[in-house]
Every structure is written in structure tokens, then in C-alpha cells.
Short mmCIF file of C-alpha atoms in Angstrom, two decimals:
data_model
loop_
_atom_site.label_atom_id
_atom_site.label_comp_id
_atom_site.label_asym_id
_atom_site.label_seq_id
_atom_site.Cartn_x
_atom_site.Cartn_y
_atom_site.Cartn_z
CA MET A 748 131.77 53.80 142.58
CA LYS A 749 129.79 56.15 141.01
CA ASN A 750 129.90 59.91 141.99
CA PRO A 751 128.29 61.34 144.99
CA PRO A 752 125.55 64.35 143.03
CA HIS A 753 127.78 67.02 143.54
CA LEU A 754 130.68 66.31 141.97
CA LEU A 755 128.31 65.42 139.27
CA GLN A 756 126.87 69.44 138.98
CA ARG A 757 130.26 70.16 139.13
CA ASP A 758 131.20 67.84 136.08
CA LEU A 759 127.35 69.23 134.57
CA ALA A 760 128.47 72.86 135.43
CA HIS A 761 132.25 72.52 133.33
CA ALA A 762 130.90 69.99 130.05
CA THR A 763 132.75 71.02 127.52
CA ASP A 764 130.88 69.63 124.98
CA TYR A 765 126.61 68.66 125.61
CA ALA A 766 127.17 64.95 124.55
CA THR A 767 128.84 65.03 128.19
CA TRP A 768 126.63 67.86 129.24
CA ARG A 769 123.17 65.27 128.52
CA GLU A 770 125.38 61.86 129.85
CA ILE A 771 125.46 64.16 133.57
CA ALA A 772 122.29 65.81 133.01
CA LEU A 773 120.56 62.00 131.96
CA GLU A 774 122.16 60.71 135.52
CA LEU A 775 121.96 63.18 137.99
CA ASP A 776 118.04 62.76 137.06
CA HIS A 777 118.61 59.67 137.86
CA ARG A 778 119.45 59.40 140.72
CA GLU A 779 116.61 62.29 141.39
CA GLY A 780 113.88 60.23 140.70
CA HIS A 781 113.29 62.02 137.55
CA ASP A 782 112.87 59.37 135.04
CA VAL A 783 109.81 57.76 137.47
CA TRP A 784 107.79 61.70 136.50
CA ARG A 785 109.14 61.35 132.57
CA ALA A 786 107.72 57.59 132.59
CA GLU A 787 104.72 59.26 133.84
CA ASP A 788 101.74 60.16 131.49
CA ALA A 789 99.55 62.21 133.93
CA CYS A 790 100.26 65.17 135.15
CA ASP A 791 98.34 68.47 135.47
CA GLY A 792 99.75 70.15 133.18
CA TYR A 793 98.53 68.60 130.24
CA ASP A 794 96.01 66.72 128.99
CA HIS A 795 97.96 63.32 128.97
CA TRP A 796 94.54 62.31 128.12
CA LEU A 797 94.23 63.76 124.70
CA ILE A 798 97.95 62.81 123.82
CA LYS A 799 97.64 59.80 124.16
CA GLU A 800 94.26 59.14 122.47
CA ARG A 801 96.16 61.14 119.27
CA LEU A 802 98.91 59.24 119.67
CA LEU A 803 97.56 55.43 119.35
CA GLU A 804 94.94 56.29 116.56
CA LEU A 805 98.26 57.97 114.46
CA ARG A 806 99.69 54.48 115.25
CA ARG A 807 96.58 52.49 114.30
CA MET A 808 96.40 54.47 111.12
CA ARG A 809 99.17 53.80 110.04
CA ARG A 810 99.90 51.13 110.62
CA ASP A 811 96.79 49.78 108.49
CA ASN A 812 98.35 51.93 105.22
CA ASP A 813 95.04 54.44 105.72
CA VAL A 814 97.13 57.37 104.20
CA ARG A 815 93.55 59.40 103.04
CA ARG A 816 92.67 58.87 106.98
CA LEU A 817 95.89 60.02 108.13
CA VAL A 818 96.38 63.29 106.24
CA PHE A 819 92.49 63.93 107.12
CA ARG A 820 93.57 63.69 110.78
CA LEU A 821 96.71 65.55 110.89
CA HIS A 822 95.39 68.64 108.70
CA GLU A 823 92.33 68.78 111.16
CA GLY A 824 94.34 67.88 114.19
CA LEU A 825 98.15 69.25 114.66
CA HIS A 826 98.80 71.82 117.01
CA GLY A 827 102.03 72.87 118.68
CA ASN A 828 100.16 73.06 121.98
CA LEU A 829 98.24 70.41 121.38
CA GLY A 830 96.79 69.64 125.54
CA ASN A 831 98.90 72.46 126.93
CA MET A 832 102.02 69.92 125.78
CA ALA A 833 104.08 73.23 125.12
CA ASN A 834 103.60 74.83 128.84
CA PRO A 835 107.08 75.49 129.90
CA ALA A 836 106.44 74.18 133.72
CA LEU A 837 106.08 70.40 131.13
CA TYR A 838 110.47 71.65 130.88
CA ALA A 839 111.32 72.44 134.01
CA TYR A 840 111.32 69.38 136.13
CA CYS A 841 113.73 67.39 134.10
CA ARG A 842 117.53 68.57 132.85
CA VAL A 843 117.06 66.35 130.71
CA GLY A 844 113.51 66.73 127.79
CA THR A 845 110.05 66.03 129.29
CA LYS A 846 106.83 63.67 129.39
CA ARG A 847 107.82 60.37 127.56
CA LEU A 848 103.94 60.84 125.28
CA ILE A 849 105.07 64.07 124.53
CA THR A 850 108.11 63.04 122.72
CA GLU A 851 106.78 59.67 121.19
CA TYR A 852 103.56 61.46 120.08
CA VAL A 853 106.59 64.53 118.24
CA GLU A 854 107.85 61.45 116.51
CA GLU A 855 104.83 59.57 115.66
CA VAL A 856 103.83 62.62 113.80
CA SER A 857 106.53 62.60 112.09
CA LYS A 858 107.52 59.12 111.06
CA ALA A 859 103.48 59.86 110.17
CA LEU A 860 105.14 62.89 107.44
CA ILE A 861 107.73 61.27 106.48
CA TRP A 862 106.04 57.43 105.97
CA ILE A 863 103.30 60.34 103.39
CA CYS A 864 106.31 61.97 102.02
CA ASP A 865 108.03 58.81 101.00
CA THR A 866 105.29 55.94 99.91
CA GLU A 867 103.68 55.75 97.17
CA PHE A 868 99.98 55.47 97.16
CA ASP A 869 97.73 54.36 94.11
CA ASP A 870 94.64 56.79 95.31
CA PHE A 871 97.20 59.90 96.43
CA GLY A 872 99.15 61.01 94.47
CA TYR A 873 102.11 63.01 93.90
CA GLU A 874 100.12 66.93 94.30
CA GLU A 875 97.61 65.56 97.21
CA LYS A 876 100.95 65.37 99.09
CA ILE A 877 102.16 68.98 98.06
CA LEU A 878 98.98 70.04 99.13
CA PHE A 879 98.96 68.70 101.77
CA PHE A 880 101.90 69.49 102.96
CA LYS A 881 101.75 72.61 102.02
CA ARG A 882 98.05 73.95 103.38
CA THR A 883 99.11 71.55 106.72
CA GLY A 884 102.78 73.42 107.22
CA VAL A 885 101.48 76.71 107.12
CA SER A 886 98.67 75.89 109.78
CA PHE A 887 101.38 74.61 112.23
CA GLY A 888 103.30 77.11 111.60
CA ARG A 889 107.18 77.04 111.95
CA SER A 890 109.66 78.61 114.92
CA ALA A 891 112.51 81.35 114.92
CA LEU A 892 115.13 82.65 116.12
CA MET A 893 116.00 85.97 117.73
CA LEU A 894 118.90 87.06 118.82
CA SER A 895 118.53 90.48 121.03
CA GLY A 896 120.15 93.50 121.31
CA GLY A 897 123.48 94.14 123.92
CA ALA A 898 126.31 95.57 122.16
CA THR A 899 129.79 92.94 123.42
CA LEU A 900 127.85 91.53 124.95
CA GLY A 901 125.91 90.35 122.56
CA MET A 902 128.81 88.49 121.13
CA PHE A 903 127.15 85.52 123.26
CA HIS A 904 124.97 85.03 120.65
CA PHE A 905 127.57 82.93 119.14
CA GLY A 906 126.89 80.53 121.18
CA VAL A 907 123.67 80.17 121.20
CA ILE A 908 124.24 79.67 117.26
CA LYS A 909 126.73 77.01 118.20
CA ALA A 910 125.04 75.19 119.72
CA LEU A 911 121.65 74.90 118.00
CA HIS A 912 124.19 74.43 114.92
CA GLU A 913 125.71 71.75 116.07
CA GLN A 914 122.79 69.58 116.48
CA GLY A 915 120.49 70.61 113.52
CA LEU A 916 118.82 72.79 115.61
CA LEU A 917 119.15 76.17 113.89
CA PRO A 918 115.37 76.86 112.72
CA ARG A 919 115.83 78.78 109.14
CA VAL A 920 114.03 82.19 110.61
CA ILE A 921 116.60 84.68 111.87
CA SER A 922 115.96 88.27 113.24
CA GLY A 923 118.74 90.67 115.03
CA SER A 924 118.86 93.93 115.95
CA SER A 925 121.58 95.51 117.44
CA ALA A 926 125.18 93.06 118.64
CA GLY A 927 121.99 90.73 117.88
CA SER A 928 121.87 92.26 114.00
CA ILE A 929 125.70 91.03 113.39
CA VAL A 930 125.73 87.73 114.46
CA ALA A 931 122.35 86.86 112.85
CA GLY A 932 123.68 89.23 109.67
CA GLY A 933 127.02 86.70 109.89
CA VAL A 934 124.97 83.12 110.36
CA ALA A 935 122.20 84.04 107.12
CA THR A 936 125.03 84.48 104.59
CA ARG A 937 126.64 81.12 105.31
CA THR A 938 125.52 77.51 104.61
CA ASP A 939 125.87 75.16 106.90
CA GLU A 940 129.89 73.90 106.06
CA GLU A 941 130.19 77.84 106.03
CA ILE A 942 128.77 78.83 109.43
CA ALA A 943 131.01 75.50 110.79
CA ARG A 944 134.63 77.50 109.65
CA THR A 945 133.06 80.71 111.38
CA TYR A 946 133.38 79.08 114.92
CA ASP A 947 137.16 79.62 114.33
CA LEU A 948 137.41 82.53 115.97
CA GLU A 949 140.62 84.34 114.52
CA THR A 950 138.67 84.83 111.21
CA LEU A 951 136.20 87.74 112.86
CA ASN A 952 136.67 91.33 112.90
CA LEU A 953 136.45 92.09 116.24
CA ASP A 954 137.34 96.39 115.69
CA ALA A 955 133.74 97.70 116.06
CA TRP A 956 134.44 100.56 118.71
CA GLN A 957 137.27 103.65 117.95
CA LYS A 958 136.53 107.37 120.09
CA LEU A 959 136.45 109.99 117.86
CA ASP A 960 138.71 113.25 119.24
CA PHE A 961 136.61 115.56 121.16
CA ARG A 962 135.66 117.73 117.96
CA THR A 963 134.20 115.43 116.17
CA ALA A 964 132.34 114.01 118.02
CA VAL A 965 130.61 117.23 119.10
CA LYS A 966 129.82 117.80 115.70
CA GLY A 967 128.96 114.92 114.60
CA ARG A 968 126.98 114.52 118.41
CA ALA A 969 128.33 110.89 118.95
CA LEU A 970 130.72 109.69 120.46
CA MET A 971 132.11 105.97 118.10
CA ASN A 972 133.58 105.63 113.89
CA PRO A 973 130.95 105.00 112.41
CA ASP A 974 133.50 104.30 109.48
CA VAL A 975 135.01 101.61 111.69
CA LEU A 976 131.77 99.96 113.01
CA ALA A 977 131.30 99.56 109.14
CA ARG A 978 134.77 98.25 107.53
CA CYS A 979 134.19 95.78 110.72
CA LEU A 980 130.60 94.52 109.69
CA GLU A 981 131.54 94.73 106.09
CA SER A 982 133.87 92.37 106.81
CA ASN A 983 132.20 89.65 108.50
CA ILE A 984 128.55 89.68 106.37
CA GLY A 985 130.51 90.97 103.58
CA ASP A 986 128.30 93.13 100.22
CA ASN A 987 126.13 91.19 99.98
CA THR A 988 122.34 92.00 99.95
CA PHE A 989 118.67 90.24 101.44
CA GLU A 990 117.54 88.76 98.67
CA GLU A 991 121.56 87.46 97.88
CA ALA A 992 121.24 86.12 101.21
CA PHE A 993 118.51 84.32 100.73
CA GLU A 994 119.48 82.92 97.48
CA HIS A 995 122.52 81.54 98.48
CA THR A 996 121.59 80.09 102.01
CA GLY A 997 117.75 79.20 102.45
CA ARG A 998 118.03 81.60 104.98
CA ILE A 999 115.27 84.13 106.07
CA LEU A 1000 117.33 87.19 107.63
CA ASP A 1001 115.61 89.64 109.02
CA ILE A 1002 117.51 93.53 110.68
CA THR A 1003 115.44 95.53 112.54
CA VAL A 1004 115.71 99.27 112.63
CA SER A 1005 114.03 102.70 113.98
CA PRO A 1006 113.68 105.89 112.82
CA ALA A 1007 116.00 108.31 113.11
CA GLU A 1008 112.68 111.24 112.81
CA ARG A 1009 109.41 111.53 113.94
CA HIS A 1010 106.33 110.38 111.49
CA GLN A 1011 107.93 106.95 110.60
CA HIS A 1012 108.04 103.70 111.81
CA GLY A 1013 110.38 101.18 112.95
CA ARG A 1014 111.05 98.96 110.04
CA LEU A 1015 111.37 95.09 109.89
CA LEU A 1016 114.24 94.61 106.35
CA ASN A 1017 114.26 91.36 104.71
CA TYR A 1018 114.45 89.29 101.01
CA LEU A 1019 110.24 90.72 100.89
CA THR A 1020 110.11 93.78 102.50
CA SER A 1021 114.35 94.98 101.15
CA PRO A 1022 115.87 92.87 98.90
CA ASN A 1023 117.83 94.88 97.22
CA VAL A 1024 119.41 96.42 100.62
CA LEU A 1025 122.30 95.50 101.48
CA ILE A 1026 122.85 93.28 105.19
CA PHE A 1027 126.21 94.37 106.57
CA LYS A 1028 124.22 98.81 105.83
CA ALA A 1029 121.27 97.69 107.95
CA SER A 1030 123.32 96.03 110.07
CA GLN A 1031 124.83 99.21 111.14
CA ALA A 1032 121.65 101.00 111.32
CA SER A 1033 120.16 98.34 113.76
CA CYS A 1034 123.84 98.72 115.83
CA SER A 1035 123.47 102.75 115.55
CA VAL A 1036 122.70 103.65 119.53
CA PRO A 1037 122.01 107.38 120.09
CA GLY A 1038 124.40 109.53 120.87
CA LEU A 1039 127.75 105.96 120.27
CA PHE A 1040 127.10 106.73 116.88
CA PRO A 1041 125.32 108.49 114.46
CA PRO A 1042 122.07 107.50 111.71
CA VAL A 1043 123.15 105.61 109.16
CA THR A 1044 120.89 106.01 105.68
CA LEU A 1045 120.89 102.60 104.77
CA LYS A 1046 122.65 101.56 101.49
CA ALA A 1047 120.88 99.35 97.76
CA ARG A 1048 121.98 97.82 94.64
CA GLU A 1049 120.27 98.81 91.83
CA TYR A 1050 118.94 96.73 88.91
CA GLU A 1051 122.66 97.43 87.34
CA GLY A 1052 124.39 96.22 89.96
CA ASP A 1053 125.66 100.04 90.91
CA VAL A 1054 125.45 100.38 95.00
CA VAL A 1055 124.11 103.34 95.64
CA ASP A 1056 121.16 105.73 99.10
CA TYR A 1057 118.21 103.83 99.78
CA MET A 1058 115.36 106.13 101.24
CA PRO A 1059 118.08 108.41 100.07
CA SER A 1060 116.46 110.83 102.87
CA LYS A 1061 115.91 108.63 105.32
CA ARG A 1062 118.12 107.50 107.98
CA TRP A 1063 118.17 105.02 111.05
CA VAL A 1064 119.42 103.97 113.80
CA ASP A 1065 119.19 101.64 116.89
CA GLY A 1066 116.93 98.65 115.86
CA SER A 1067 116.53 97.88 119.88
CA LEU A 1068 114.45 100.74 120.64
CA SER A 1069 111.18 99.91 117.94
CA SER A 1070 111.59 96.67 118.35
CA ASP A 1071 114.11 94.50 119.84
CA LEU A 1072 112.29 90.81 118.60
CA PRO A 1073 109.22 91.64 115.86
CA MET A 1074 107.56 88.62 116.36
CA LEU A 1075 103.89 90.25 114.95
CA ARG A 1076 106.16 91.28 112.14
CA LEU A 1077 107.64 87.20 111.37
CA ALA A 1078 104.68 85.98 112.05
CA ARG A 1079 102.81 88.33 109.96
CA LEU A 1080 105.48 87.52 107.15
CA HIS A 1081 107.19 84.41 107.51
CA ASN A 1082 104.21 81.58 109.83
CA VAL A 1083 106.15 82.50 112.60
CA ASN A 1084 104.65 80.83 115.30
CA HIS A 1085 107.50 79.47 118.20
CA TYR A 1086 110.36 81.51 119.12
CA ILE A 1087 113.18 81.23 120.10
CA VAL A 1088 114.92 83.98 122.23
CA SER A 1089 118.15 84.82 122.85
CA GLN A 1090 118.70 87.40 125.16
CA THR A 1091 121.57 90.37 126.04
CA ASN A 1092 120.51 93.43 126.22
CA PRO A 1093 121.47 94.49 129.72
CA HIS A 1094 118.44 96.79 130.61
CA VAL A 1095 116.58 93.55 130.39
CA VAL A 1096 118.73 90.35 131.32
CA PRO A 1097 118.50 91.32 135.11
CA PHE A 1098 115.14 91.38 135.30
CA LEU A 1099 115.22 88.42 133.78
CA ALA A 1100 117.20 86.10 135.22
CA LYS A 1101 116.27 82.65 137.09
CA ASP A 1102 118.20 83.07 140.30
CA THR A 1103 114.74 86.39 140.77
CA ALA A 1104 112.18 83.67 140.65
CA THR A 1105 110.89 83.51 144.05
CA GLY A 1106 110.91 85.75 147.05
CA LEU A 1107 110.73 89.54 147.33
CA LEU A 1108 112.65 89.70 144.03
CA PRO A 1109 110.11 89.25 141.98
CA PHE A 1110 107.07 91.46 143.56
CA ALA A 1111 109.96 94.16 142.99
CA ARG A 1112 111.06 93.31 139.94
CA ASP A 1113 107.36 93.02 138.61
CA TRP A 1114 107.00 96.88 140.84
CA VAL A 1115 109.46 98.87 139.17
CA MET A 1116 109.03 97.26 135.78
CA SER A 1117 104.69 98.35 135.62
CA SER A 1118 105.73 102.24 138.05
CA GLY A 1119 108.55 103.28 135.40
CA LYS A 1120 106.03 102.36 132.75
CA GLN A 1121 103.64 104.28 134.06
CA THR A 1122 105.60 107.52 134.66
CA ILE A 1123 107.33 106.63 130.87
CA ASP A 1124 103.40 106.98 129.66
CA LEU A 1125 102.88 109.82 131.30
CA ALA A 1126 105.66 111.78 130.19
CA ARG A 1127 105.11 110.65 126.86
CA MET A 1128 101.84 112.74 127.50
CA HIS A 1129 102.84 116.35 128.28
CA PHE A 1130 105.88 116.66 126.80
CA ARG A 1131 106.02 116.95 123.61
CA ASN A 1132 108.50 118.89 122.45
CA ARG A 1133 111.66 118.20 119.58
CA GLY A 1134 114.74 117.73 121.70
CA PHE A 1135 112.31 116.15 125.35
CA GLY A 1136 110.28 114.58 123.64
CA ARG A 1137 112.14 112.62 121.40
CA VAL A 1138 113.82 110.94 124.61
CA VAL A 1139 110.92 110.25 126.11
CA ARG A 1140 109.29 108.25 123.18
CA GLN A 1141 111.95 105.73 122.58
CA LEU A 1142 111.84 105.01 126.44
CA HIS A 1143 108.66 104.48 125.59
CA ALA A 1144 109.30 102.24 122.60
CA LEU A 1145 111.92 100.38 125.22
CA THR A 1146 109.00 100.26 127.97
CA ASN A 1147 106.48 98.36 126.12
CA GLN A 1148 108.33 95.60 124.11
CA ARG A 1149 108.32 91.80 124.77
CA TYR A 1150 111.82 90.77 125.45
CA THR A 1151 110.84 87.38 125.56
CA GLY A 1152 109.62 83.60 124.16
CA ASP A 1153 108.47 81.00 123.11
CA VAL A 1154 112.02 79.42 124.66
CA THR A 1155 114.31 82.35 125.89
CA ILE A 1156 118.54 81.83 126.74
CA LEU A 1157 120.52 84.12 129.57
CA PRO A 1158 123.48 84.88 130.51
CA ARG A 1159 125.23 85.25 133.02
CA TYR A 1160 126.66 89.33 134.02
CA THR A 1161 129.83 89.98 135.69
CA PRO A 1162 130.56 93.60 136.59
CA LYS A 1163 133.57 93.09 134.94
CA LYS A 1164 131.13 91.67 131.63
CA MET A 1165 129.70 94.69 132.15
CA MET A 1166 132.34 97.61 132.43
CA ARG A 1167 133.39 95.82 129.08
CA ALA A 1168 129.83 96.53 126.84
CA LEU A 1169 131.38 99.58 124.69
CA ALA A 1170 134.83 97.47 124.42
CA ASN A 1171 136.46 96.05 121.19
CA PRO A 1172 136.88 91.99 123.24
CA THR A 1173 139.50 90.65 123.23
CA MET A 1174 140.41 87.33 121.80
CA GLU A 1175 139.64 85.19 125.02
CA GLU A 1176 136.87 87.30 125.89
CA MET A 1177 134.88 85.56 122.70
CA LYS A 1178 135.53 83.02 124.12
CA ARG A 1179 134.73 83.14 126.70
CA TYR A 1180 131.17 84.04 125.36
CA VAL A 1181 130.69 82.01 123.17
CA GLU A 1182 132.03 79.16 125.62
CA ASP A 1183 128.83 81.42 128.19
CA GLY A 1184 126.46 81.03 124.96
CA GLU A 1185 126.27 77.47 124.51
CA ARG A 1186 126.41 76.28 128.20
CA ALA A 1187 123.37 78.52 128.80
CA THR A 1188 121.99 76.77 125.36
CA TRP A 1189 122.08 72.94 126.60
CA PRO A 1190 119.40 73.18 129.50
CA THR A 1191 116.71 73.92 126.03
CA ILE A 1192 117.76 72.12 123.49
CA GLU A 1193 115.24 69.23 124.78
CA ARG A 1194 112.47 71.33 124.88
CA VAL A 1195 113.77 73.21 121.65
CA ARG A 1196 113.80 69.79 119.16
CA ILE A 1197 110.54 68.66 120.86
CA GLN A 1198 108.81 71.39 120.17
CA THR A 1199 110.58 71.95 116.49
CA GLU A 1200 109.85 68.57 115.66
CA ILE A 1201 107.10 68.32 114.00
CA SER A 1202 107.91 71.40 111.70
CA ARG A 1203 111.16 70.97 110.89
CA THR A 1204 109.76 67.95 109.21
CA PHE A 1205 107.41 70.02 107.32
CA GLU A 1206 110.21 72.03 105.16
CA GLU A 1207 112.28 68.42 104.96
CA CYS A 1208 108.83 66.94 103.28
CA LEU A 1209 108.71 69.67 100.74
CA ILE A 1210 112.20 69.76 100.60
CA ARG A 1211 112.35 66.60 99.03
CA LEU A 1212 109.07 66.88 97.41
CA LYS A 1213 110.13 69.23 95.15
CA ALA A 1214 113.28 67.49 94.82
CA GLN A 1215 111.29 64.90 93.86
CA ARG A 1216 109.28 66.91 90.89
CA PHE A 1217 112.36 67.76 89.04
CA GLY A 1218 113.61 64.97 88.44
CA ARG A 1219 116.77 64.11 91.89
CA ARG A 1220 117.06 60.95 93.84
CA ARG A 1221 115.99 60.74 96.94
CA ASP A 1222 119.17 60.04 97.88
CA ASP A 1223 119.92 64.18 96.69
CA ALA A 1224 117.89 65.31 99.70
CA PRO A 1225 118.02 63.55 102.76
CA MET A 1226 115.47 63.57 105.35
CA ARG A 1227 116.95 64.52 108.73
CA VAL A 1228 114.84 64.08 111.33
CA SER A 1229 116.12 64.21 114.43
CA ARG A 1230 115.24 61.11 117.99
CA SER A 1231 115.33 62.61 121.12
#
């Protein structure tokens, strides 16, 4: 006898891995008739005629071995939101996936790209392949994972990373602000095999918070010991520079820092803009919330290998103040146009919670946010003294940011977690943060898989083609294209 729906809902909430969660979610979708919606092409949310036309056209060209016409069509016709197929409403109906037509179209594009990459053609050679994949890949864009601030609450990001990594969906581009920089730094300095080993939480140093005595705190205008934070970050991240981490893992790490002085702007640190800066010092600066930790001078490795001050006269603080999610700069530097956000900032998450999507609460939320922004904008215009003016500028920066992405993953906070936001997590608390992050990510997995499959295929085809240039066998660079 099949379990009744309420028991399936219970099992879904207590699933211990994604495979189990997905199986139960699919069964619930079936019982509730969502399979019918998924199988029907027509829907007001997207242009199904356009998607179907393109799908049939691509299949015909590949079947006819018409590579030049196929390349021409892909080069001018690929778009991540073709016919509005990235519409969030299309992923809100079912627990798993979306319209079958969208899934089939994405899969056909990936198959076509692999076919072009792996097949030898008399009239379409290696150099033409490279040119096609580079140009069309740049035009299509890529995804980034963005990890917000949130103090100890940001340990939720570990579970998000784990869920995406286990499904082969972890983007190469990862940004982190404040607490998010700790997790991003640890991931971006490790290969896939090394990341898997970090799931053993016993290997992590969790001692980041240590209060200073009263006299030292007053003298330094900070409550927490920066040396303890620095040791914690170095033990978890290592002493790699941004460039060294990129060369070791191929991952592109970005960390935001905010200026401690006037007339400076927030910076996005990465292997292009600051290749020789030490990652753990960048993370320390990004974690230095004013009043809790003092501003930080960055460190860099010189040509001879010595570690020196980087921009010695400048100090930096919490990256969330100026740019929690640096979307525009990621787009400019790394060709990113699709953003997966893990958002844990306690001043943001309550306004984004899913259970406030209807009724009076969203109206109250929008009114509070709008009124707050107007008040801060007015104060910014009239208060310019050095002390209060700096506070107003920081509040202005906080309230005038975007805190969500194309896919946004949110935790559910309890008063106990909020009370522990500025405390070192215990091992049991870390396990719960990881479990919460995984469970919050599972409902987004198929959406992420579908929306990133084409860009992942572009990247992997280029890796294979470059491997061919240097005389490696195809098997040395195996193609991995996921199927929903």
C-alpha cells in the first residue's frame, strides 16, 4: 500500500540525501497531477511555439549532419532566456523540474555542442571549432555562485556548496562577502577531490570569535580579537594568493572588501584585479564588521616570495557594506549573466522569506524597505559630519543593494540561531547548518541543472578541444553532461 500524501510530505522533510528527496518529490508531483502539467507544451509563462520550433530545427540539422548550418543557427540563436524559458514561475509548479519541452530543448543544445566538439568534419576543422565555442560561449554567458555575509549564520553556505558539488553543479566562478568569503575561499583553494574531504567537519577550525578585554577593546574600537580570526582563516584557507588558487583549481574566486576611509570605493579582489593578494587576509578584511573587528591592511606576495603590505596606507572592512553580491562586476570581469545566491544576512532574509509571498506581509515588507531607503537617502544628503555621516553612508550602501539572484537559496532562522550569530559554532551546530543548507538547495537543483547545462557544456567542450591541441587523448578530458 502506498504511503498517504501527509506521510510522503513528512518523509520529504526528513530526507537525508538528494536522491531520496527527489524520488519522494517526484512521487508527490505524480499524485498531485503535476506530471500532466509538465508534459503539456502550452503554458502562458513562455513561448512554447518558439522553443519547439528551435528544438525540431536543431534535431533535423544534427540528423542531416549539416554542421555548418547548425553552427550558424546556434551562434545567432542561443539565449539563456529564449522565449522566457527561464521564467521563475515555470519552476514553481512542480517540486522537480519544469516543462518537458524546456528540458528536451536544453538537452538537444548540449547534444549538438558535444557532437560538434567530438566529430571530425571535412568542412569544419579544429580552428573553426575553437572560434565557434569561444565566441558563442562568450555570447551565451556563464553562472556564478554568490555567498552572502551573515556571521556564523553563513555556515549555511557549506551545505549549499555540498549539495551543488555532489550533483556536479558547482560553478567555476564563486564570490563571497564577509562570512561568505570564508566558505568561498575554502572552496576555491581546493580541487573537486579536496572539497569532498572537507565534508569531514572535524578538519575545520571553528574558532573565529574571541572577545577582547575591556581596555584593549576601547583602545582598538573593536570587541573581537582580529588575530584569532586571522589564524582561523589561515588554517581553513591556507596562505594562497588569488592567482595561485586559480592555477591550482581553475576556480575563479572573488571577495568583496569595503573601504574604511572616505573617498575610496569597495573592491572586488580576484586573480585578475589583485593576483598576488593573500586570500585569507582578503577574507579577514571582508569579515571585519565595524565595531566588532578593526579594519585590515591586506597582504600580498612579492615577486621574490616575501609577504608585504598591499596598498599599505589603505585599510578595509566588511565586504557586505558596499557590495554583498557584486553582480555587475562579475558580469564585466567574468562574463557572468546567471546568478545563484545563497543569502544568509540576518537583516535581509526575513524580508525574502517564502512564507511572506502573499497577503498583507509583502505590502508591509515593501513599505518598510521603501520608507527606510527614503529616510536614509534624506539623511545622507543632510548629515555629512565625519562620525554620523559615515554611519549614514554605510546604511545607504546596505539598503541600496540587490540581495537576490536568478536562483536564491534561503535558510530558515530560529531565535536561537540568531542569538548565536556572533559565537563560535559547535560541531553539532555546524552539522545542522550543513544539513539546513543541503535541504534548502535540493528544491533548486533541477532548476540550476537546466539553467546552467548549456554554459557548462560550452566550458567542457573548450577543455576537450584544448586537450586535443596538446596531444592528449579524448579520454583524458571526459565529457560530463547531466541529464534531468
